[in-house]
Short mmCIF file of C-alpha atoms in Angstrom, two decimals:
data_model
loop_
_atom_site.label_atom_id
_atom_site.label_comp_id
_atom_site.label_asym_id
_atom_site.label_seq_id
_atom_site.Cartn_x
_atom_site.Cartn_y
_atom_site.Cartn_z
CA MET A 13 177.59 132.79 138.31
CA LYS A 14 175.29 135.62 138.33
CA PRO A 15 171.55 134.42 137.46
CA GLU A 16 169.45 136.16 135.01
CA ILE A 17 165.61 136.09 134.65
CA HIS A 18 164.58 135.30 131.07
CA GLU A 19 161.19 135.01 129.48
CA HIS A 20 161.81 131.98 127.58
CA GLN A 21 164.57 130.11 126.17
CA ASN A 22 165.14 130.84 122.00
CA THR A 23 167.21 128.58 119.99
CA SER A 24 168.09 130.12 116.45
CA ILE A 25 168.54 128.11 113.61
CA MET A 26 170.18 130.89 111.38
CA SER A 27 173.70 130.11 110.51
CA LYS A 28 176.45 132.42 112.13
CA LYS A 29 174.09 134.17 114.05
CA ILE A 30 172.39 133.95 117.54
CA PHE A 31 169.22 136.14 118.18
CA ILE A 32 168.43 136.58 121.71
CA ILE A 33 164.67 137.53 122.09
CA CYS A 34 164.53 136.76 125.95
CA ALA A 35 163.37 139.64 128.28
CA VAL A 36 165.21 140.30 131.05
CA LEU A 37 161.93 140.52 133.22
CA PHE A 38 159.10 138.54 132.64
CA MET A 39 156.07 140.33 133.98
CA THR A 40 152.49 139.59 133.62
CA ALA A 41 149.85 141.56 135.61
CA SER A 42 146.26 140.58 135.98
CA VAL A 43 143.15 141.05 138.09
CA LEU A 44 142.13 137.91 140.27
CA PHE A 45 138.19 138.39 140.31
CA PRO A 46 135.72 137.10 142.80
CA GLN A 47 134.58 133.67 142.69
CA GLN A 48 131.19 134.50 144.45
CA ALA A 49 128.56 137.54 143.38
CA ASN A 50 128.91 138.81 146.65
CA ALA A 51 132.74 138.74 147.08
CA GLN A 52 135.05 141.99 147.03
CA THR A 53 137.44 141.98 144.26
CA PRO A 54 140.95 140.96 145.32
CA GLU A 55 143.71 143.43 144.83
CA LYS A 56 146.53 141.24 143.60
CA MET A 57 148.37 141.23 140.43
CA SER A 58 149.89 137.92 139.26
CA TYR A 59 153.54 137.81 138.54
CA GLN A 60 155.84 135.08 136.95
CA ALA A 61 159.56 134.78 136.16
CA VAL A 62 161.81 132.10 134.72
CA VAL A 63 165.15 132.08 136.40
CA ARG A 64 168.29 131.29 134.34
CA ASP A 65 171.90 131.51 135.41
CA ASP A 66 174.36 132.99 133.01
CA SER A 67 175.04 129.83 131.36
CA ASN A 68 171.31 129.88 130.32
CA ASN A 69 170.65 126.78 132.90
CA LEU A 70 167.21 126.84 134.70
CA VAL A 71 167.36 127.71 138.19
CA THR A 72 165.07 124.91 139.74
CA SER A 73 163.50 124.05 142.45
CA THR A 74 165.31 126.92 144.72
CA GLN A 75 163.96 129.41 147.01
CA VAL A 76 164.60 133.01 145.74
CA GLY A 77 163.94 136.14 147.26
CA MET A 78 162.16 139.20 145.50
CA GLN A 79 161.09 142.62 146.30
CA PHE A 80 158.37 144.38 144.21
CA SER A 81 158.01 148.23 144.53
CA ILE A 82 155.07 150.09 142.60
CA LEU A 83 156.61 153.25 141.34
CA GLN A 84 154.41 156.52 140.55
CA GLY A 85 154.99 158.97 137.69
CA SER A 86 158.30 157.59 136.42
CA GLU A 87 160.83 154.35 136.33
CA THR A 88 162.52 156.26 139.27
CA GLY A 89 159.04 157.89 140.73
CA THR A 90 158.15 157.59 144.33
CA ALA A 91 157.29 153.97 145.70
CA VAL A 92 153.75 153.97 146.67
CA TYR A 93 154.21 150.40 147.70
CA VAL A 94 156.64 147.86 148.54
CA GLU A 95 156.64 144.24 149.51
CA THR A 96 159.05 141.04 149.50
CA GLN A 97 158.21 137.32 148.90
CA THR A 98 160.34 134.33 148.80
CA PRO A 99 158.67 132.02 146.17
CA THR A 100 160.46 128.52 145.23
CA THR A 101 160.85 127.82 141.28
CA ASN A 102 159.55 124.57 139.99
CA ASP A 103 161.08 122.11 137.73
CA ASN A 104 160.80 124.59 134.76
CA GLY A 105 162.68 127.45 136.84
CA LEU A 106 159.31 129.25 137.01
CA ALA A 107 158.47 131.35 139.91
CA THR A 108 155.19 132.53 140.56
CA VAL A 109 153.52 135.17 142.97
CA GLU A 110 150.72 137.43 143.76
CA ILE A 111 151.77 141.04 144.12
CA GLY A 112 149.86 142.14 146.92
CA ASP A 113 150.19 138.99 148.94
CA GLY A 114 153.54 139.23 150.30
CA THR A 115 155.28 141.20 153.14
CA VAL A 116 154.34 144.59 153.03
CA GLU A 117 157.45 147.03 153.65
CA GLU A 118 155.89 150.20 152.76
CA GLY A 119 152.39 151.61 151.79
CA ASP A 120 149.01 149.76 151.17
CA PHE A 121 148.10 148.10 147.91
CA THR A 122 144.37 148.42 148.20
CA THR A 123 144.54 152.23 148.25
CA ILE A 124 146.79 152.84 145.29
CA ASP A 125 145.03 154.93 142.96
CA TRP A 126 145.29 153.65 139.72
CA GLU A 127 143.94 156.53 137.86
CA ASP A 128 146.60 158.80 139.09
CA GLY A 129 149.42 157.10 136.79
CA PRO A 130 151.41 156.47 134.91
CA PHE A 131 152.71 153.39 137.32
CA PHE A 132 155.90 151.25 136.96
CA ILE A 133 156.74 148.17 138.62
CA LYS A 134 160.32 147.32 139.91
CA THR A 135 161.31 143.86 140.62
CA GLU A 136 164.36 142.88 142.70
CA THR A 137 165.58 139.48 142.96
CA ASP A 138 168.14 137.44 145.38
CA PRO A 139 168.67 134.02 143.59
CA GLU A 140 170.06 132.81 146.93
CA GLY A 141 166.70 133.48 148.89
CA GLY A 142 167.64 136.63 150.73
CA THR A 143 167.66 140.41 150.64
CA ASN A 144 170.87 140.95 148.69
CA TYR A 145 169.33 141.60 145.65
CA THR A 146 171.61 141.21 142.58
CA ILE A 147 168.99 141.30 139.57
CA SER A 148 166.69 144.16 139.16
CA GLY A 149 164.39 145.76 136.39
CA THR A 150 161.72 148.28 135.78
CA SER A 151 158.80 147.99 133.68
CA GLN A 152 155.68 150.10 132.97
CA LEU A 153 152.10 148.88 133.85
CA LEU A 154 149.72 149.31 131.42
CA SER A 155 146.18 148.36 130.58
CA THR A 156 146.04 145.26 132.36
CA PRO A 157 146.56 146.36 136.14
CA TYR A 158 144.21 149.30 135.68
CA ALA A 159 141.43 146.51 135.52
CA LEU A 160 141.60 147.04 139.34
CA HIS A 161 139.37 150.08 138.44
CA ALA A 162 136.55 147.71 138.37
CA LYS A 163 136.31 147.76 142.23
CA THR A 164 134.51 151.02 141.63
CA ALA A 165 131.51 149.01 140.24
CA GLU A 166 131.14 146.84 143.13
CA THR A 167 128.33 149.19 144.47
CA ILE A 168 125.77 150.83 142.11
CA SER A 169 122.49 152.40 142.78
CA GLY A 170 119.82 153.54 140.62
CA GLU A 171 117.83 151.92 137.73
CA ILE A 172 119.76 149.64 135.31
CA ILE A 173 118.64 149.66 131.89
CA GLU A 174 119.80 147.27 129.37
CA THR A 175 119.36 147.20 125.49
CA ASP A 176 119.89 144.13 123.46
CA PRO A 177 121.00 144.87 119.79
CA SER A 178 118.46 144.32 117.42
CA VAL A 179 118.68 141.43 114.89
CA PRO A 180 117.25 141.90 111.65
CA ASP A 181 114.67 140.02 110.58
CA GLY A 182 115.62 137.73 107.47
CA ASN A 183 113.03 137.43 104.93
CA GLN A 184 114.96 135.18 102.23
CA ILE A 185 116.17 131.61 101.93
CA GLY A 186 119.73 131.35 102.68
CA GLU A 187 120.38 134.90 104.18
CA ILE A 188 122.81 134.98 107.04
CA GLN A 189 123.16 137.49 109.74
CA TYR A 190 126.27 138.40 111.38
CA TRP A 191 127.63 140.66 113.93
CA ASP A 192 130.51 142.94 112.49
CA GLY A 193 131.72 144.05 115.87
CA SER A 194 129.18 147.21 116.11
CA GLU A 195 125.85 146.13 114.59
CA TRP A 196 124.15 143.02 112.93
CA VAL A 197 124.52 142.92 109.34
CA THR A 198 122.51 140.81 106.78
CA LEU A 199 124.50 138.63 103.94
CA PRO A 200 122.07 138.07 101.14
CA PRO A 201 122.12 134.51 99.61
CA GLU A 202 124.00 133.87 96.60
CA ASP A 203 123.47 131.76 93.54
CA ASP A 204 123.85 127.82 93.65
CA GLY A 205 127.39 126.61 93.46
CA ALA A 206 128.78 129.91 95.21
CA VAL A 207 131.39 129.29 98.24
CA LEU A 208 131.14 130.84 101.63
CA THR A 209 134.27 132.05 102.86
CA LEU A 210 135.21 133.63 106.11
CA VAL A 211 138.30 136.52 106.27
CA SER A 212 139.04 138.22 109.24
CA GLY A 213 135.69 136.88 110.74
CA ILE A 214 133.80 138.62 108.16
CA PRO A 215 131.71 136.20 105.88
CA SER A 216 131.46 136.56 102.26
CA TRP A 217 130.31 135.03 98.89
CA GLU A 218 132.68 133.77 95.97
CA GLU A 219 132.36 131.67 92.81
CA ALA A 220 133.70 128.21 93.33
CA GLY A 221 137.01 127.98 92.61
CA GLY A 222 137.49 131.81 93.04
CA GLY A 223 140.05 133.66 94.91
CA GLY A 224 138.32 135.62 97.53
CA VAL A 225 141.34 135.89 100.08
CA PRO A 226 143.15 139.43 99.79
CA SER A 227 146.64 138.49 99.18
CA VAL A 228 150.07 140.10 98.29
CA ILE A 229 153.27 138.89 96.45
CA ASN A 230 156.69 139.35 97.44
CA PRO A 231 158.29 139.88 94.00
CA ASP A 232 161.74 138.86 95.41
CA THR A 233 160.59 135.58 96.66
CA GLY A 234 157.72 135.11 94.24
CA GLU A 235 155.73 133.80 97.18
CA GLU A 236 151.96 134.90 97.70
CA TRP A 237 150.72 135.63 101.13
CA MET A 238 147.64 136.82 102.97
CA ASP A 239 148.06 140.38 103.06
CA ARG A 240 147.01 140.71 106.76
CA ASN A 241 147.55 138.52 109.93
CA LEU A 242 145.06 136.05 110.41
CA GLY A 243 142.24 137.24 112.52
CA ALA A 244 143.08 140.82 111.52
CA SER A 245 140.41 143.24 110.19
CA GLN A 246 142.82 145.31 108.00
CA VAL A 247 146.37 145.50 106.39
CA ALA A 248 148.74 147.27 108.93
CA THR A 249 148.96 151.23 108.59
CA ALA A 250 151.70 151.18 111.31
CA ILE A 251 154.08 148.46 113.04
CA ASP A 252 151.69 149.05 116.12
CA ASP A 253 148.49 149.15 114.53
CA ALA A 254 145.85 147.12 116.79
CA ASP A 255 143.55 146.57 114.40
CA SER A 256 146.13 144.69 112.28
CA PHE A 257 147.46 142.74 114.83
CA GLY A 258 144.82 139.80 114.42
CA GLY A 259 144.73 136.65 116.75
CA LEU A 260 147.11 134.67 118.60
CA TYR A 261 147.11 130.98 118.15
CA GLN A 262 148.71 127.98 119.91
CA TRP A 263 150.76 125.78 117.54
CA GLY A 264 148.94 123.17 115.90
CA ARG A 265 145.33 124.27 116.97
CA GLY A 266 142.59 124.85 114.75
CA ALA A 267 140.47 127.74 113.87
CA ASP A 268 138.34 126.84 116.83
CA GLY A 269 138.23 130.53 118.38
CA HIS A 270 140.75 130.00 120.91
CA GLY A 271 143.02 132.68 118.93
CA SER A 272 140.57 135.34 119.74
CA ARG A 273 142.54 137.77 122.23
CA THR A 274 139.26 137.65 124.33
CA SER A 275 138.75 134.19 124.30
CA GLY A 276 138.47 132.44 127.51
CA ILE A 277 141.16 130.32 129.41
CA SER A 278 141.12 126.61 130.32
CA SER A 279 143.86 124.95 132.10
CA THR A 280 142.98 121.35 131.32
CA LEU A 281 145.05 120.06 128.51
CA SER A 282 143.49 118.47 125.45
CA ASP A 283 144.06 114.45 124.71
CA SER A 284 142.81 115.11 121.14
CA ASP A 285 143.81 117.34 118.18
CA ASP A 286 140.24 119.07 118.74
CA PRO A 287 139.69 120.45 122.40
CA GLY A 288 135.92 120.86 121.67
CA HIS A 289 136.30 124.60 122.64
CA GLY A 290 137.43 127.70 121.96
CA ASP A 291 139.31 128.58 125.14
CA PHE A 292 143.03 129.39 125.32
CA ILE A 293 144.68 126.25 127.13
CA THR A 294 147.39 127.08 129.53
CA ALA A 295 150.20 124.68 130.23
CA THR A 296 152.94 124.87 133.33
CA CYS A 297 154.42 121.35 132.89
CA SER A 298 157.05 120.20 130.53
CA PRO A 299 156.73 120.08 127.27
CA LEU A 300 154.32 123.02 127.85
CA ASP A 301 152.03 122.19 125.06
CA TRP A 302 148.13 122.60 124.97
CA ARG A 303 147.78 118.81 123.77
CA SER A 304 148.92 115.73 126.02
CA PRO A 305 150.12 113.31 124.19
CA GLN A 306 151.99 116.06 121.76
CA ASN A 307 151.08 115.35 118.10
CA ASP A 308 153.94 116.48 115.80
CA ASP A 309 151.68 116.01 112.61
CA LEU A 310 149.64 119.29 113.02
CA TRP A 311 149.69 122.19 110.71
CA GLN A 312 151.65 119.97 107.97
CA GLY A 313 150.27 121.55 104.65
CA VAL A 314 146.92 122.98 103.43
CA ASN A 315 145.27 119.76 104.03
CA GLY A 316 147.21 119.00 107.14
CA THR A 317 145.45 118.64 110.58
CA ASN A 318 144.01 121.58 112.03
CA ASN A 319 145.21 123.97 109.36
CA PRO A 320 143.84 127.44 110.79
CA CYS A 321 144.11 129.12 107.38
CA PRO A 322 141.45 130.01 104.50
CA SER A 323 141.17 127.52 101.82
CA GLY A 324 144.12 127.11 99.65
CA TYR A 325 146.53 128.98 102.23
CA ARG A 326 148.36 127.27 104.88
CA VAL A 327 151.08 128.06 107.87
CA PRO A 328 154.62 128.40 106.26
CA THR A 329 157.50 126.59 107.10
CA ALA A 330 160.76 128.03 108.98
CA THR A 331 162.51 127.92 105.34
CA GLU A 332 159.94 129.96 103.76
CA TRP A 333 159.72 132.24 106.40
CA GLU A 334 163.72 132.58 106.65
CA ALA A 335 163.60 133.39 102.71
CA GLU A 336 161.01 135.89 103.27
CA PHE A 337 162.92 138.04 105.88
CA LEU A 338 166.40 137.63 104.06
CA SER A 339 164.60 139.45 101.13
CA TRP A 340 163.72 142.39 103.09
CA ASP A 341 165.89 145.74 102.87
CA THR A 342 166.87 145.54 106.56
CA GLN A 343 166.33 142.34 108.63
CA ASP A 344 164.69 144.01 111.58
CA ALA A 345 161.51 145.12 112.99
CA ALA A 346 161.73 148.37 110.29
CA GLY A 347 162.34 145.80 107.58
CA ALA A 348 159.57 143.51 108.75
CA PHE A 349 157.17 146.47 108.37
CA ALA A 350 158.30 148.02 105.09
CA SER A 351 158.15 144.46 103.56
CA PRO A 352 155.19 143.54 101.43
CA LEU A 353 153.70 141.80 104.35
CA LYS A 354 153.60 144.64 106.61
CA LEU A 355 154.32 142.89 109.58
CA THR A 356 153.24 144.26 113.04
CA LYS A 357 154.06 143.81 116.51
CA GLY A 358 151.24 142.01 117.89
CA GLY A 359 153.19 140.63 121.05
CA HIS A 360 152.12 136.99 122.17
CA ARG A 361 149.88 135.06 124.81
CA ILE A 362 151.79 133.77 127.68
CA PHE A 363 151.38 130.05 128.12
CA ALA A 364 151.26 129.70 131.91
CA ASN A 365 148.45 132.12 132.36
CA GLY A 366 146.75 133.11 129.08
CA VAL A 367 147.77 136.89 129.50
CA ILE A 368 148.68 139.06 126.60
CA SER A 369 152.19 140.92 126.54
CA LEU A 370 153.01 143.32 124.00
CA PHE A 371 156.56 143.99 125.50
CA PRO A 372 156.32 147.69 125.69
CA GLY A 373 159.63 148.15 127.40
CA TYR A 374 161.23 146.77 124.49
CA GLY A 375 159.42 148.65 121.86
CA GLY A 376 157.06 146.10 121.17
CA TYR A 377 157.48 142.73 120.00
CA GLY A 378 156.24 140.50 116.82
CA THR A 379 156.10 136.79 116.84
CA TYR A 380 154.70 134.23 114.10
CA TRP A 381 154.52 130.66 114.14
CA THR A 382 155.91 128.59 111.41
CA SER A 383 154.59 124.91 110.38
CA THR A 384 158.04 123.51 111.41
CA VAL A 385 158.65 121.17 114.39
CA SER A 386 161.67 121.40 116.71
CA GLY A 387 162.06 118.75 119.17
CA THR A 388 159.08 119.28 121.78
CA GLY A 389 158.69 122.73 120.42
CA ALA A 390 158.06 124.70 117.42
CA ASN A 391 160.19 127.23 115.20
CA ASN A 392 158.50 130.99 115.25
CA VAL A 393 159.89 134.14 113.86
CA GLY A 394 160.36 137.07 116.24
CA PHE A 395 161.69 140.79 116.13
CA LYS A 396 161.48 143.71 118.27
CA THR A 397 162.58 147.33 118.19
CA ASP A 398 164.65 147.29 121.14
CA PRO A 399 167.81 149.27 120.16
CA GLY A 400 170.01 146.51 121.86
CA SER A 401 168.46 143.73 119.82
CA GLN A 402 166.64 144.47 116.65
CA GLU A 403 167.29 141.59 114.24
CA VAL A 404 164.63 139.08 113.16
CA GLY A 405 165.29 135.44 113.45
CA ILE A 406 163.67 132.06 113.73
CA TYR A 407 163.51 130.52 117.36
CA THR A 408 162.17 127.38 118.96
CA ASN A 409 159.78 128.13 121.82
CA PHE A 410 156.68 126.14 123.45
CA ARG A 411 153.67 125.00 121.43
CA ALA A 412 151.09 126.39 124.45
CA TYR A 413 152.35 129.78 123.45
CA GLY A 414 150.01 132.14 121.62
CA TYR A 415 151.72 133.79 118.36
CA SER A 416 150.34 135.43 115.29
CA VAL A 417 150.09 133.69 112.00
CA ARG A 418 150.51 134.83 108.60
CA CYS A 419 149.22 132.48 105.84
CA ILE A 420 151.17 131.81 102.77
CA LYS A 421 149.40 130.21 99.47
CA ASP A 422 149.81 126.71 98.93
#
């Protein structure tokens, strides 16, 4: 059998169709920053791959051979750096290496001029552990690796002037000051009985019992949804509109701040429904959940534990999501954006290391949680614009993933 590398396992629950959203290569790049103030920035990138054979079985506890090439200019460009490694997959079939820490075959990783891009990474794998590489793929390196530019700031000279933002002075009882992303804003007090609501991180007052949350109704299903992704600042103007991506939430967690795309990362699993912090919790051991032990009774209804949606809204079920996308003109990424919901391809956050992946090599990826439990995982809706597989479908994935959330009116 010829093994293949997949990002994750997907199980379709739609009848008579199997939708595959796995990527041939699962590449995550991140800079490993110094642990001490006087340390030099390590020049490495983290890479992980889940190895499966052609029967979709995990290749576990097996040494595999890998070769990594950094190509300049194009997918067939000049190799400015080449190295080999022989990692051993874990019990979940996951192989983890740090590019820049292997056996150098060509070039010097520390002297790559990342400004002189674009750059691409070519990965080749021998599942038998040798150098007979039978699996290969090439992906463009986008913004994350360029954090290596930070090394230019290791030495600075001259006067450093720090200017703190000016916080407005309050002079009325009940005034609220909040940061809107560029400046401090004062929200005046409201009459007694008013309700403070939070939409996309912006507080506002509404009358008790009022609506207050922007919504949209699908005339074909009659369902009312929020008009944007949870945490987004606006309704999407394009399928790749970054301002409309919103947050990336782990299944079953509350609105504790972890859904922010810039939240911190913790490797300590939570033993309760409320971790007590806003960090994204990574998981590397089965069942790949942020909570241990698991709790299947989260996100169940508008009054359910940890419901992250605004008052009166909740996370939709898999059945509700299926009815939604079956009403679209086309069941694909184009239909997702053309629908009343204006869905976007906001990518996802990887369970093992918290890195955000938008899947540029596949035309982008949209992944949305449902509230429906499936075994030790949970159902999600997924779609991409790769010409080879554009369909939208419902899948089962690990609860530690960070996916988008679109809330539905109860």
